[in-house]
PDB file of C-alpha atoms and ligand atoms in Angstrom:
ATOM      1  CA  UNK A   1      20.268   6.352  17.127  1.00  0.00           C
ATOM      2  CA  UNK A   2      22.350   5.911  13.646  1.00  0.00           C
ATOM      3  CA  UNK A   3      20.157   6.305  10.703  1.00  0.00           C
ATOM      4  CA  UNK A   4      20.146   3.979   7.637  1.00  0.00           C
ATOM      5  CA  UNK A   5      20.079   4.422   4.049  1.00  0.00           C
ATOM      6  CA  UNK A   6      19.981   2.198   1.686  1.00  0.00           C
ATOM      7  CA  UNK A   7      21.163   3.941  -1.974  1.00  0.00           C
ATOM      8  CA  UNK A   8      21.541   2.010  -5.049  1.00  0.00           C
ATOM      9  CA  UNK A   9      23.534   1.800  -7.956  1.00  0.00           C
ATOM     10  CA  UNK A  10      26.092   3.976  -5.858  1.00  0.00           C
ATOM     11  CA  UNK A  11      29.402   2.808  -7.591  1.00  0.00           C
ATOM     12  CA  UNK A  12      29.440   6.367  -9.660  1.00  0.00           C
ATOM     13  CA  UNK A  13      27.266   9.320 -10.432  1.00  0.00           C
ATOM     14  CA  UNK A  14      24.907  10.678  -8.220  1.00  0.00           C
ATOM     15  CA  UNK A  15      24.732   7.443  -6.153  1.00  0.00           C
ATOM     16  CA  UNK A  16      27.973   7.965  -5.608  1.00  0.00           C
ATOM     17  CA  UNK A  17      27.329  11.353  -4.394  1.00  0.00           C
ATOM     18  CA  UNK A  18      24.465  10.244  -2.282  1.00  0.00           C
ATOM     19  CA  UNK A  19      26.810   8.132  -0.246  1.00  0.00           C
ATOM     20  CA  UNK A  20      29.189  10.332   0.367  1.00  0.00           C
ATOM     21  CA  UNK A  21      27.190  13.191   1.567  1.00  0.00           C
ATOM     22  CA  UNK A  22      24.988  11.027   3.680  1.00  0.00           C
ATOM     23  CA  UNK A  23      28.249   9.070   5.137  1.00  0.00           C
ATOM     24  CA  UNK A  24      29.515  12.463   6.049  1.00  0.00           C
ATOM     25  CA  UNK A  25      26.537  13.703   7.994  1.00  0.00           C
ATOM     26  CA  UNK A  26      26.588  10.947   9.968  1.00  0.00           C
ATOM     27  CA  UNK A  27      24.670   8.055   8.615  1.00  0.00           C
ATOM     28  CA  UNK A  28      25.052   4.259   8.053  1.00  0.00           C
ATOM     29  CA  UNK A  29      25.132   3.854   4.339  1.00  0.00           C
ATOM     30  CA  UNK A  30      24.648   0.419   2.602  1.00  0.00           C
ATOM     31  CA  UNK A  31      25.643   1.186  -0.938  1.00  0.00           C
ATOM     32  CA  UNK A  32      25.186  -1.375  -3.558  1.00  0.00           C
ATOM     33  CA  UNK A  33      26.809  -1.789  -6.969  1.00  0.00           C
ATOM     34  CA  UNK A  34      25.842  -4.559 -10.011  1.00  0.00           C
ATOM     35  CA  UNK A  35      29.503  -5.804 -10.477  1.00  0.00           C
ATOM     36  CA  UNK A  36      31.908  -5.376  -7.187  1.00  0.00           C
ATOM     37  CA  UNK A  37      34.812  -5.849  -9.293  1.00  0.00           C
ATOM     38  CA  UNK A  38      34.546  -2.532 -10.579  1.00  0.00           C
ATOM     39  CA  UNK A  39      33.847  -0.331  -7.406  1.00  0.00           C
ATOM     40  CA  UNK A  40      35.882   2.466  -8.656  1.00  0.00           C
ATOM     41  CA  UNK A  41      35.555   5.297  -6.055  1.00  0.00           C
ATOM     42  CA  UNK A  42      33.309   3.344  -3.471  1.00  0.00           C
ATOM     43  CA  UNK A  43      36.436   1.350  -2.723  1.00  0.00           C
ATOM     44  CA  UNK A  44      38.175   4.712  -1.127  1.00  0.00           C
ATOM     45  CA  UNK A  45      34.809   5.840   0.400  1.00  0.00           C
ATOM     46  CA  UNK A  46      34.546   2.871   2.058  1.00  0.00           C
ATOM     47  CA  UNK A  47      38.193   3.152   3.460  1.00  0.00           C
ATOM     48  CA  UNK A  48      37.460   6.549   5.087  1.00  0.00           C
ATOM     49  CA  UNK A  49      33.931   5.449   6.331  1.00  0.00           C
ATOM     50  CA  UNK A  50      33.385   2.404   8.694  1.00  0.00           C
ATOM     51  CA  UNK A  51      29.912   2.541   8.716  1.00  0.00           C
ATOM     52  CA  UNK A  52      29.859   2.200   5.046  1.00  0.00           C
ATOM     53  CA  UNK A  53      28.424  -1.316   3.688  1.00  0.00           C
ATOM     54  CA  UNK A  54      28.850  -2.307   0.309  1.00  0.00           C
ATOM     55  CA  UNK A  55      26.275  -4.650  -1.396  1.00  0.00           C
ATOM     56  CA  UNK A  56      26.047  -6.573  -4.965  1.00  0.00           C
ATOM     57  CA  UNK A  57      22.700  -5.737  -6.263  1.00  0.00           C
ATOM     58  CA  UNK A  58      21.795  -6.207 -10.158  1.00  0.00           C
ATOM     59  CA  UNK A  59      18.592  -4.766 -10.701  1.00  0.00           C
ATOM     60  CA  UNK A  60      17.831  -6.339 -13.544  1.00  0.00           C
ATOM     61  CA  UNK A  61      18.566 -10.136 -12.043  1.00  0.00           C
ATOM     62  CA  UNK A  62      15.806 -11.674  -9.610  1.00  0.00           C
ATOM     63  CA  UNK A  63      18.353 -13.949  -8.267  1.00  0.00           C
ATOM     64  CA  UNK A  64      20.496 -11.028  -6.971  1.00  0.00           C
ATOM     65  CA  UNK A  65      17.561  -8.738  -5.698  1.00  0.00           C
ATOM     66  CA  UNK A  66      16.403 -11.999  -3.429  1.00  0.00           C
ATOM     67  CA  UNK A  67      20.025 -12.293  -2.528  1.00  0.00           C
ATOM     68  CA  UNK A  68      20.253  -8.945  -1.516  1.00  0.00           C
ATOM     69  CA  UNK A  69      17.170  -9.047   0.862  1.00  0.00           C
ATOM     70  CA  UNK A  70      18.424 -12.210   1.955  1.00  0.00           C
ATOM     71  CA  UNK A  71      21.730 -10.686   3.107  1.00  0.00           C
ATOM     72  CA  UNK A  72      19.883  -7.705   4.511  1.00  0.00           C
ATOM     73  CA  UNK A  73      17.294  -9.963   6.900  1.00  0.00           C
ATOM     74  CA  UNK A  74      15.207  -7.791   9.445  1.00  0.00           C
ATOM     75  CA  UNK A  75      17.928  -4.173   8.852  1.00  0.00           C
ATOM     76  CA  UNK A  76      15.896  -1.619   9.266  1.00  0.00           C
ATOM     77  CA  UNK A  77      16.239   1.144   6.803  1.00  0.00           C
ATOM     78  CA  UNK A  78      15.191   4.580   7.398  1.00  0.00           C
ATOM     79  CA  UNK A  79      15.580   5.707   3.282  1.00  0.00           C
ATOM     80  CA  UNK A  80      15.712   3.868   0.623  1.00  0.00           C
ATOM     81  CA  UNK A  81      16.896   5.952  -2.495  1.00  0.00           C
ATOM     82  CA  UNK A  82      16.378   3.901  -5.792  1.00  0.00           C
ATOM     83  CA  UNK A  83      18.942   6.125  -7.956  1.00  0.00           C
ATOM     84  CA  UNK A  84      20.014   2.943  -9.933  1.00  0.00           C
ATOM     85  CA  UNK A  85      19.177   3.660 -14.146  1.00  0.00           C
ATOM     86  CA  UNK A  86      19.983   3.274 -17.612  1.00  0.00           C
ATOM     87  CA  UNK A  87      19.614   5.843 -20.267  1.00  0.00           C
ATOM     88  CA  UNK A  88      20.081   3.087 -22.832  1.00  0.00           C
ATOM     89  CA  UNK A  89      22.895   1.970 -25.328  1.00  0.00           C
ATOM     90  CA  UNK A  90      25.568   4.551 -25.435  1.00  0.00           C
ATOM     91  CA  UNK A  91      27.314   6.664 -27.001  1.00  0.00           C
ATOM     92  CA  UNK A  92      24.481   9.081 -27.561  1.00  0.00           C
ATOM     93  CA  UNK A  93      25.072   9.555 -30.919  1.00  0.00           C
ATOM     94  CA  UNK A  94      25.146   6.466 -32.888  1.00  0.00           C
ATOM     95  CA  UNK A  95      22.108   5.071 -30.702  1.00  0.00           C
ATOM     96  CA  UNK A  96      19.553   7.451 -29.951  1.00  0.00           C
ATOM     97  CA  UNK A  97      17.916   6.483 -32.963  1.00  0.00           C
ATOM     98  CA  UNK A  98      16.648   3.064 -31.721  1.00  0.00           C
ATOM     99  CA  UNK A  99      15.044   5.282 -29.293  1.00  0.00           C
ATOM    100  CA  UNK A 100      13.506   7.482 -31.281  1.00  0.00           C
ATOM    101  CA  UNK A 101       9.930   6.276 -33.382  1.00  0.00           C
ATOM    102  CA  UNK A 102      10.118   5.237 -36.626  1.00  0.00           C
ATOM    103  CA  UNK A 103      13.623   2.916 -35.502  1.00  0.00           C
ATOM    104  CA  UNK A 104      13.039   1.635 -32.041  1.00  0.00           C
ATOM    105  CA  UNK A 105      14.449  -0.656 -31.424  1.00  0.00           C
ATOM    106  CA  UNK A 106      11.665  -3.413 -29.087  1.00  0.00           C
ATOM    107  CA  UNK A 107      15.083  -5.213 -27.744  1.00  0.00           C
ATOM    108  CA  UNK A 108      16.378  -1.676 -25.941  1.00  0.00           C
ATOM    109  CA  UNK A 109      13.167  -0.604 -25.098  1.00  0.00           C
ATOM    110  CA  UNK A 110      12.649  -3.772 -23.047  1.00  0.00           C
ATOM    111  CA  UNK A 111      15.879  -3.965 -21.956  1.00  0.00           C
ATOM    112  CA  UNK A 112      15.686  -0.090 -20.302  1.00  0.00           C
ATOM    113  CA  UNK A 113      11.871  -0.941 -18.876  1.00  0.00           C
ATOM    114  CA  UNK A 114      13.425  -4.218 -17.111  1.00  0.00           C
ATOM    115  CA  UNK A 115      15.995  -1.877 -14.965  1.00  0.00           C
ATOM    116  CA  UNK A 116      14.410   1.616 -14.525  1.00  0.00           C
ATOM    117  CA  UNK A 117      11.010   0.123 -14.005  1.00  0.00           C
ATOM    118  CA  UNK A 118      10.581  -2.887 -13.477  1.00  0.00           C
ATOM    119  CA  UNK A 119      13.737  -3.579 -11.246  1.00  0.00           C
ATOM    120  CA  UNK A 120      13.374  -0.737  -8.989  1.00  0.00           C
ATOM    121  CA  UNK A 121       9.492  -2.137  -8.288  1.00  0.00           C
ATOM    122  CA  UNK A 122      11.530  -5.090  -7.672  1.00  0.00           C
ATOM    123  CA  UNK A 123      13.650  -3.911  -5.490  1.00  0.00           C
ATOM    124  CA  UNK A 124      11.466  -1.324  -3.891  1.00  0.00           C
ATOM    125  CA  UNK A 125       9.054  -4.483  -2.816  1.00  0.00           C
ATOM    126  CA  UNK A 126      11.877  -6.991  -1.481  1.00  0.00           C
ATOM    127  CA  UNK A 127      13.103  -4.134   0.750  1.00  0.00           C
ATOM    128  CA  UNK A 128       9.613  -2.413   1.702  1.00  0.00           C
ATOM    129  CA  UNK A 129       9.728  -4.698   5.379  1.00  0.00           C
ATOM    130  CA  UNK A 130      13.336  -2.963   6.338  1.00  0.00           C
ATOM    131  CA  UNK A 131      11.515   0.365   5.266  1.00  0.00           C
ATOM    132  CA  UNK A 132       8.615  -0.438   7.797  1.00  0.00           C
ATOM    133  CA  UNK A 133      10.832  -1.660  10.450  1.00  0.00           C
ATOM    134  CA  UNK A 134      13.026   1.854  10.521  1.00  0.00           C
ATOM    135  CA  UNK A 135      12.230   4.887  12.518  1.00  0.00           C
ATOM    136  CA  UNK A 136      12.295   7.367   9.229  1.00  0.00           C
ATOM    137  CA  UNK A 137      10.056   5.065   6.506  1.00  0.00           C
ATOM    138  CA  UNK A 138      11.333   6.794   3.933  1.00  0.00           C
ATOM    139  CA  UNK A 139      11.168   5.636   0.051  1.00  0.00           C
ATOM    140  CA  UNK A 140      12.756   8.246  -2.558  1.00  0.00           C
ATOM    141  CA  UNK A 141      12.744   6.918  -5.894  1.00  0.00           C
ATOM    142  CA  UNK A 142      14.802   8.825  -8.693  1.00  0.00           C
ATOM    143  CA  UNK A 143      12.948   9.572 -11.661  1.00  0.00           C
ATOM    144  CA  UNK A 144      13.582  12.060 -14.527  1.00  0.00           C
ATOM    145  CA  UNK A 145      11.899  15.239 -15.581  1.00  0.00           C
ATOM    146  CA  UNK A 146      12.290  13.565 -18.951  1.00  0.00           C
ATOM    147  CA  UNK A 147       9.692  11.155 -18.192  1.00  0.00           C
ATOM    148  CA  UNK A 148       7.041  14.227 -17.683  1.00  0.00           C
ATOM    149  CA  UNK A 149       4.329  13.559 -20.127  1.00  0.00           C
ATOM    150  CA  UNK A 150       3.186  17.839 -19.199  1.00  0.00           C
ATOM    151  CA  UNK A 151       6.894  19.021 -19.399  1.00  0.00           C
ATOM    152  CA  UNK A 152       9.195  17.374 -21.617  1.00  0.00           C
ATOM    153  CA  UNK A 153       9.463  17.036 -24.806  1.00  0.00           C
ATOM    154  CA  UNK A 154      12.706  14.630 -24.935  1.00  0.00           C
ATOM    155  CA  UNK A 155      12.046  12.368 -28.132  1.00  0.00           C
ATOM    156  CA  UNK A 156      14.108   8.796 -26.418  1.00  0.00           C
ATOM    157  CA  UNK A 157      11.039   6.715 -25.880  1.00  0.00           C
ATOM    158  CA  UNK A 158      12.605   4.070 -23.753  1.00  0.00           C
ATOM    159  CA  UNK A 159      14.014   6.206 -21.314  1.00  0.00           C
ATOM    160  CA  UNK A 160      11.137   8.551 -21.085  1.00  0.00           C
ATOM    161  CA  UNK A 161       8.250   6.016 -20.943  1.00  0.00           C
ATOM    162  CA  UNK A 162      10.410   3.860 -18.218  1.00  0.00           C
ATOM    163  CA  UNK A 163      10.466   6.807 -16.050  1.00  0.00           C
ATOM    164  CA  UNK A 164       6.516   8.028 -16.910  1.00  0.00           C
ATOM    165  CA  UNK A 165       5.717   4.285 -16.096  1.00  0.00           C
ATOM    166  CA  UNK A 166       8.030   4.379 -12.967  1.00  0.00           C
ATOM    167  CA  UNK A 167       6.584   7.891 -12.123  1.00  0.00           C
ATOM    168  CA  UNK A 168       2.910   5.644 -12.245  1.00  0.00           C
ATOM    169  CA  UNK A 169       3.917   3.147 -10.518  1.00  0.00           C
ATOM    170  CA  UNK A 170       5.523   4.790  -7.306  1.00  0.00           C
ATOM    171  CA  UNK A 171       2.150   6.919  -7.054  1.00  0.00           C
ATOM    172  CA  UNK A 172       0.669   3.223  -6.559  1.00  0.00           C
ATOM    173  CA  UNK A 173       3.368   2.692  -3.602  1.00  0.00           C
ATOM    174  CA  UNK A 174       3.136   5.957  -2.224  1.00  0.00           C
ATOM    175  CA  UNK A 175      -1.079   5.470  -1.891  1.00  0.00           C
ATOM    176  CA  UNK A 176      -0.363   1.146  -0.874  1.00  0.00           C
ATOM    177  CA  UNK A 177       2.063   2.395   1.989  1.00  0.00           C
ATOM    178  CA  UNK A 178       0.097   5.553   3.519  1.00  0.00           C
ATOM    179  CA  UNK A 179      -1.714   3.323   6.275  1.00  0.00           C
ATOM    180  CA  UNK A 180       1.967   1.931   7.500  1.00  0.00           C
ATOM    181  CA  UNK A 181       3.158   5.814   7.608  1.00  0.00           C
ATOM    182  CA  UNK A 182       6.118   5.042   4.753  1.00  0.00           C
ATOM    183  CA  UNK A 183       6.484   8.019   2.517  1.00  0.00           C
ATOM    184  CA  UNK A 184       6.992   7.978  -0.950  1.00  0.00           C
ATOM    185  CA  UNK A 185       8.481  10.238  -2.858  1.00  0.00           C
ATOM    186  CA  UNK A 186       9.620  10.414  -6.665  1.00  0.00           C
ATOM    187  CA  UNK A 187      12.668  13.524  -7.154  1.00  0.00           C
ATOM    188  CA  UNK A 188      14.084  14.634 -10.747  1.00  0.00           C
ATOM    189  CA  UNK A 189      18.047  15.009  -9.968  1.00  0.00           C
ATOM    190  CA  UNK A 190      18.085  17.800 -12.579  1.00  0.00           C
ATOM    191  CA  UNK A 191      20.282  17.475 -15.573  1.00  0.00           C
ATOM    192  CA  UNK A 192      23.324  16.211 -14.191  1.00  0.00           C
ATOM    193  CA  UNK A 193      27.244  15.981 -14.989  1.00  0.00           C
ATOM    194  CA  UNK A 194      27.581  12.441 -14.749  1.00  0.00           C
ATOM    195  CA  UNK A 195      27.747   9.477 -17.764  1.00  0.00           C
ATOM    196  CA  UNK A 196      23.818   9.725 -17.445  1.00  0.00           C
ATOM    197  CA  UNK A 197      24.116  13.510 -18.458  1.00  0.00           C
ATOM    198  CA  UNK A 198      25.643  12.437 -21.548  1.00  0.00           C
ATOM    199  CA  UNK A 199      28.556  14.778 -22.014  1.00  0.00           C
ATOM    200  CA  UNK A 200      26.263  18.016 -20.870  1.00  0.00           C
ATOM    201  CA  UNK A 201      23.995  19.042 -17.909  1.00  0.00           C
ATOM    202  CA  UNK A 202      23.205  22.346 -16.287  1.00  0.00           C
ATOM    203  CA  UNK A 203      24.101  20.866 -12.276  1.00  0.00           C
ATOM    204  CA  UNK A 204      27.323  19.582 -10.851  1.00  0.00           C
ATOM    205  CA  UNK A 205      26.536  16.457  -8.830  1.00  0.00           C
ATOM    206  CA  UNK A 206      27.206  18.163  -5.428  1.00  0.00           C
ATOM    207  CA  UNK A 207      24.574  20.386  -5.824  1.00  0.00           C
ATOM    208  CA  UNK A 208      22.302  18.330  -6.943  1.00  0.00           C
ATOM    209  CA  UNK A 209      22.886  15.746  -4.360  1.00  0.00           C
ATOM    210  CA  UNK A 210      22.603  18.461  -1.882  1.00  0.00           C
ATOM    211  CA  UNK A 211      19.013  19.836  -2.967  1.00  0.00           C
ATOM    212  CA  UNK A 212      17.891  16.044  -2.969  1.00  0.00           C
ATOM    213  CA  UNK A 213      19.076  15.513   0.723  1.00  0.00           C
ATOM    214  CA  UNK A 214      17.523  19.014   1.844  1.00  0.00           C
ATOM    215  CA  UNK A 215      14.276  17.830   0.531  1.00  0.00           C
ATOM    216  CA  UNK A 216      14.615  14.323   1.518  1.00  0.00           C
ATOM    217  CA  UNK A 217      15.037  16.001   5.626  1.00  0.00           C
ATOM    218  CA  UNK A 218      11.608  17.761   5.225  1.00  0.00           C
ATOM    219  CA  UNK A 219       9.585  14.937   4.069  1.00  0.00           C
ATOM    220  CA  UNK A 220       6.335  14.297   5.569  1.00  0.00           C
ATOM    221  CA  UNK A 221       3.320  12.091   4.639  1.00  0.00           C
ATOM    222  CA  UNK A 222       2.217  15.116   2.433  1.00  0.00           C
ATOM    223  CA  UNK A 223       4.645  14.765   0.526  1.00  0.00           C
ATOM    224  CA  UNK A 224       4.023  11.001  -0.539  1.00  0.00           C
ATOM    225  CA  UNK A 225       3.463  10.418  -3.709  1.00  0.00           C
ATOM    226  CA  UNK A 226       4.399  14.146  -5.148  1.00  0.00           C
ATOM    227  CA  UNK A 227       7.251  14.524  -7.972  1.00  0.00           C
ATOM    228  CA  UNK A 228       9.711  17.544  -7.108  1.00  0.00           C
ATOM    229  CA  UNK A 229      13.027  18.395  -8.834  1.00  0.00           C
ATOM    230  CA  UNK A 230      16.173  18.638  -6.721  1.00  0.00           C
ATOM    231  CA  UNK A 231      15.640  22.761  -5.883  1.00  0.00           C
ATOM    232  CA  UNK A 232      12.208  21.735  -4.921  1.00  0.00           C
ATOM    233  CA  UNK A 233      10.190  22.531  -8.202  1.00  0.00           C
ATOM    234  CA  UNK A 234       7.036  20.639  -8.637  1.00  0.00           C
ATOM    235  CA  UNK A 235       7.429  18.862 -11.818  1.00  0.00           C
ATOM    236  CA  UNK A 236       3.960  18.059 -13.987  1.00  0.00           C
ATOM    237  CA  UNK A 237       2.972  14.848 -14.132  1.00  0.00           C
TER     238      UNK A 237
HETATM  239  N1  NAP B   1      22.356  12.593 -14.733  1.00  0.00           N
HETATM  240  C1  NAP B   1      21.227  13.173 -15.071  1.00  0.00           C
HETATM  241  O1  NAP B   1      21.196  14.226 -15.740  1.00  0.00           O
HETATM  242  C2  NAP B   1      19.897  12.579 -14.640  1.00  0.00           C
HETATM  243  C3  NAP B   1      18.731  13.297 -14.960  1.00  0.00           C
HETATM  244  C4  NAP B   1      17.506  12.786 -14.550  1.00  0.00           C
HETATM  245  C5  NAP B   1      17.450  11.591 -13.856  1.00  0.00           C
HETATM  246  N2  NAP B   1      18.594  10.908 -13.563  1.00  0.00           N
HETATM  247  C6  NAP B   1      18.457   9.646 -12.826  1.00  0.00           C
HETATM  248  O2  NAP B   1      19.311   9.631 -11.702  1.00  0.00           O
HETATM  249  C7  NAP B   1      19.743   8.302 -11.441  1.00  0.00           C
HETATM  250  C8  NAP B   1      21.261   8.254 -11.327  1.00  0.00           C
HETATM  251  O3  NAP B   1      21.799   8.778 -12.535  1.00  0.00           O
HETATM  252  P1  NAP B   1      23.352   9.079 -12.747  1.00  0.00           P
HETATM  253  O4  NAP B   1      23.413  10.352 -13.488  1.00  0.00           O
HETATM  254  O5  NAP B   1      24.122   8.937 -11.490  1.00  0.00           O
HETATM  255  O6  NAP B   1      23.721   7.873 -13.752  1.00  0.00           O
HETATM  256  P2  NAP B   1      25.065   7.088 -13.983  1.00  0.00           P
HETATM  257  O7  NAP B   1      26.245   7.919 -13.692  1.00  0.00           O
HETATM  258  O8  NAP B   1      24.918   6.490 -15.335  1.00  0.00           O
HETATM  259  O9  NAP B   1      24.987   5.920 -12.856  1.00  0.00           O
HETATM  260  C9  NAP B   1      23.977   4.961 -12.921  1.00  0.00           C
HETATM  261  C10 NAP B   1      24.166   3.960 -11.805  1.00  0.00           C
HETATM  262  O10 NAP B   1      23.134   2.944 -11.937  1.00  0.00           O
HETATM  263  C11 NAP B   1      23.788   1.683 -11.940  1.00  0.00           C
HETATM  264  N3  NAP B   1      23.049   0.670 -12.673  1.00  0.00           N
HETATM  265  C12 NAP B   1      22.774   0.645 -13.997  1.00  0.00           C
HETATM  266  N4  NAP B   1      22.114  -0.463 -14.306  1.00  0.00           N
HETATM  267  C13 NAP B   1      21.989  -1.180 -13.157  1.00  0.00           C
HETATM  268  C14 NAP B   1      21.414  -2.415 -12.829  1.00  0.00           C
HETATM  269  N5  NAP B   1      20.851  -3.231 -13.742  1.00  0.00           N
HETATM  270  N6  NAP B   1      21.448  -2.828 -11.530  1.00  0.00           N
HETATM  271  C15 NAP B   1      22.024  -2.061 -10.589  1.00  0.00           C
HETATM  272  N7  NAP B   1      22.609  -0.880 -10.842  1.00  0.00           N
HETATM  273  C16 NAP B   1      22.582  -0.447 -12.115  1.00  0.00           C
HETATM  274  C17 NAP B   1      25.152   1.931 -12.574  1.00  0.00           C
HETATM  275  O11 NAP B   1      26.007   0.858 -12.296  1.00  0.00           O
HETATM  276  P3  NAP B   1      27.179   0.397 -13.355  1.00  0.00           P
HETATM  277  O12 NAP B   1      28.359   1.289 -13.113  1.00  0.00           O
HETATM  278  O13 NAP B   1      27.425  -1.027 -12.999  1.00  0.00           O
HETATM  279  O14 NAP B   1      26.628   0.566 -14.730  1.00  0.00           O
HETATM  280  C18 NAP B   1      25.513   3.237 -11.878  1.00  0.00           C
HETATM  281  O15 NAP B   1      25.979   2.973 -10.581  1.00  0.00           O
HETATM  282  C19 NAP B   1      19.202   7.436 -12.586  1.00  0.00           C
HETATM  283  O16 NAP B   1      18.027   6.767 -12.161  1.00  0.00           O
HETATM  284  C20 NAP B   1      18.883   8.449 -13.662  1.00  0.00           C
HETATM  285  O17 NAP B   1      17.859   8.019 -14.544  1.00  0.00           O
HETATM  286  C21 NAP B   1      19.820  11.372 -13.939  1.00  0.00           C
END
């Protein structure tokens, strides 16, 4: 039987990557982007890969999350992988400071809870019947390592707290879902080469997408509700 994932914000980056690599071993993939005018590679994946389904989804817009499940019915999906994030206002430079205390900026901080937070509840709770329906019941929710309270030290306050609140949150979901047998797990990418790594980061997107997928094929109900980088590191709350 063909698996199913379900991978978000998968126009670029390591959603992107996600795609690819999970197209290539085999799987259906529905892949959704905020604005389908601007698919950039997804557009040539899709080309090479039948079994590749691309889906509008704005995580930040209730009308297009019910949309989405709307379009989606009873599809069962075996993962879900909520990779889709903001870091905040780029570039870096001239506005980290309404991130940092002393300038933040309320509008931004909002604005970065809504998506990485908020939305991905969203999201994660209009699509948590396809989850149930699948054979795998998987749930994998990218967070950051920046959003450790014990093991960061990263002064951008909206980005951190949405992912500490996020981290919370899917700890909630992980403990809701553990009588239905859905696993939920919250992964750190590492510090990545994509726009989200902000010019730097220590891991090229392959390998990072590759250490997420080798976890993701040895999840079991222990590891619901655990936080893990990519290489497998348990990260501190
Ligand atoms: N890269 C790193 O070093 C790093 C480290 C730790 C954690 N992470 C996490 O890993 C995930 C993926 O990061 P990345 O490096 O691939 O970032 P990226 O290159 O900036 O890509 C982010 C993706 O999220 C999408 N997105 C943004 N806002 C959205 C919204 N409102 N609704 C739907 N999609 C939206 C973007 O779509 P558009 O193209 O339309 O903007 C894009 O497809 C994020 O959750 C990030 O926080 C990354």
């Amino acid at each position: 039987m063909t698996l199913t994932a379900c991978i978000t914000g998968a126009n670029r980056g390591i959603g992107l990557e996600l795609s690819r690599q999970y197209l290539d071993a085999g799987w259906d993939v529905i892949a959704t982007a905020r604005n389908l005018d601007a698919l950039d590679d997804l557009t040539d994946l899709a080309q090479e890969h039948p079994n590749l389904r691309i889906e509008q989804l704005d995580l930040g817009d209730q009308a297009s999350v019910s949309a989405f499940a709307d379009r989606l019915g009873n599809q069962p999906i075996d993962l879900l992988i909520n990779n889709a994030g903001i870091f905040g206002p780029l570039p870096f430079v001239e506005n980290i400071q309404k991130q940092r205390f002393g300038t933040v900026d309320f509008q931004v901080w909002a604005d970065v809870l809504a998506v990485n937070t908020l939305g991905t509840l969203n999201v994660t709770q209009a699509l948590v019947e396809n989850v149930a329906a699948s054979s795998k019941k998987l749930i994998v929710t990218l967070s950051s390592g920046a959003g450790s309270i014990g093991d960061s030290d990263r002064p951008a306050i909206a980005y951190t707290s949405s992912k500490a609140a996020l981290n919370k949150a899917m700890t909630i979901v992980a403990r809701t879902l553990k009588d239905r047998e859905i696993v939920v797990a919250i992964m750190c990418p590492g510090y990545v080469r994509t726009r989200m790594g902000l010019g730097g980061g220590d891991v090229e997107v392959e390998e990072s997408v590759s250490g997420l997928r080798s976890l993701i094929s040895g999840l079991t109900m222990a590891d619901s509700g655990t936080f893990r980088r990519y290489n497998g590191d348990v990260i501190p709350w």
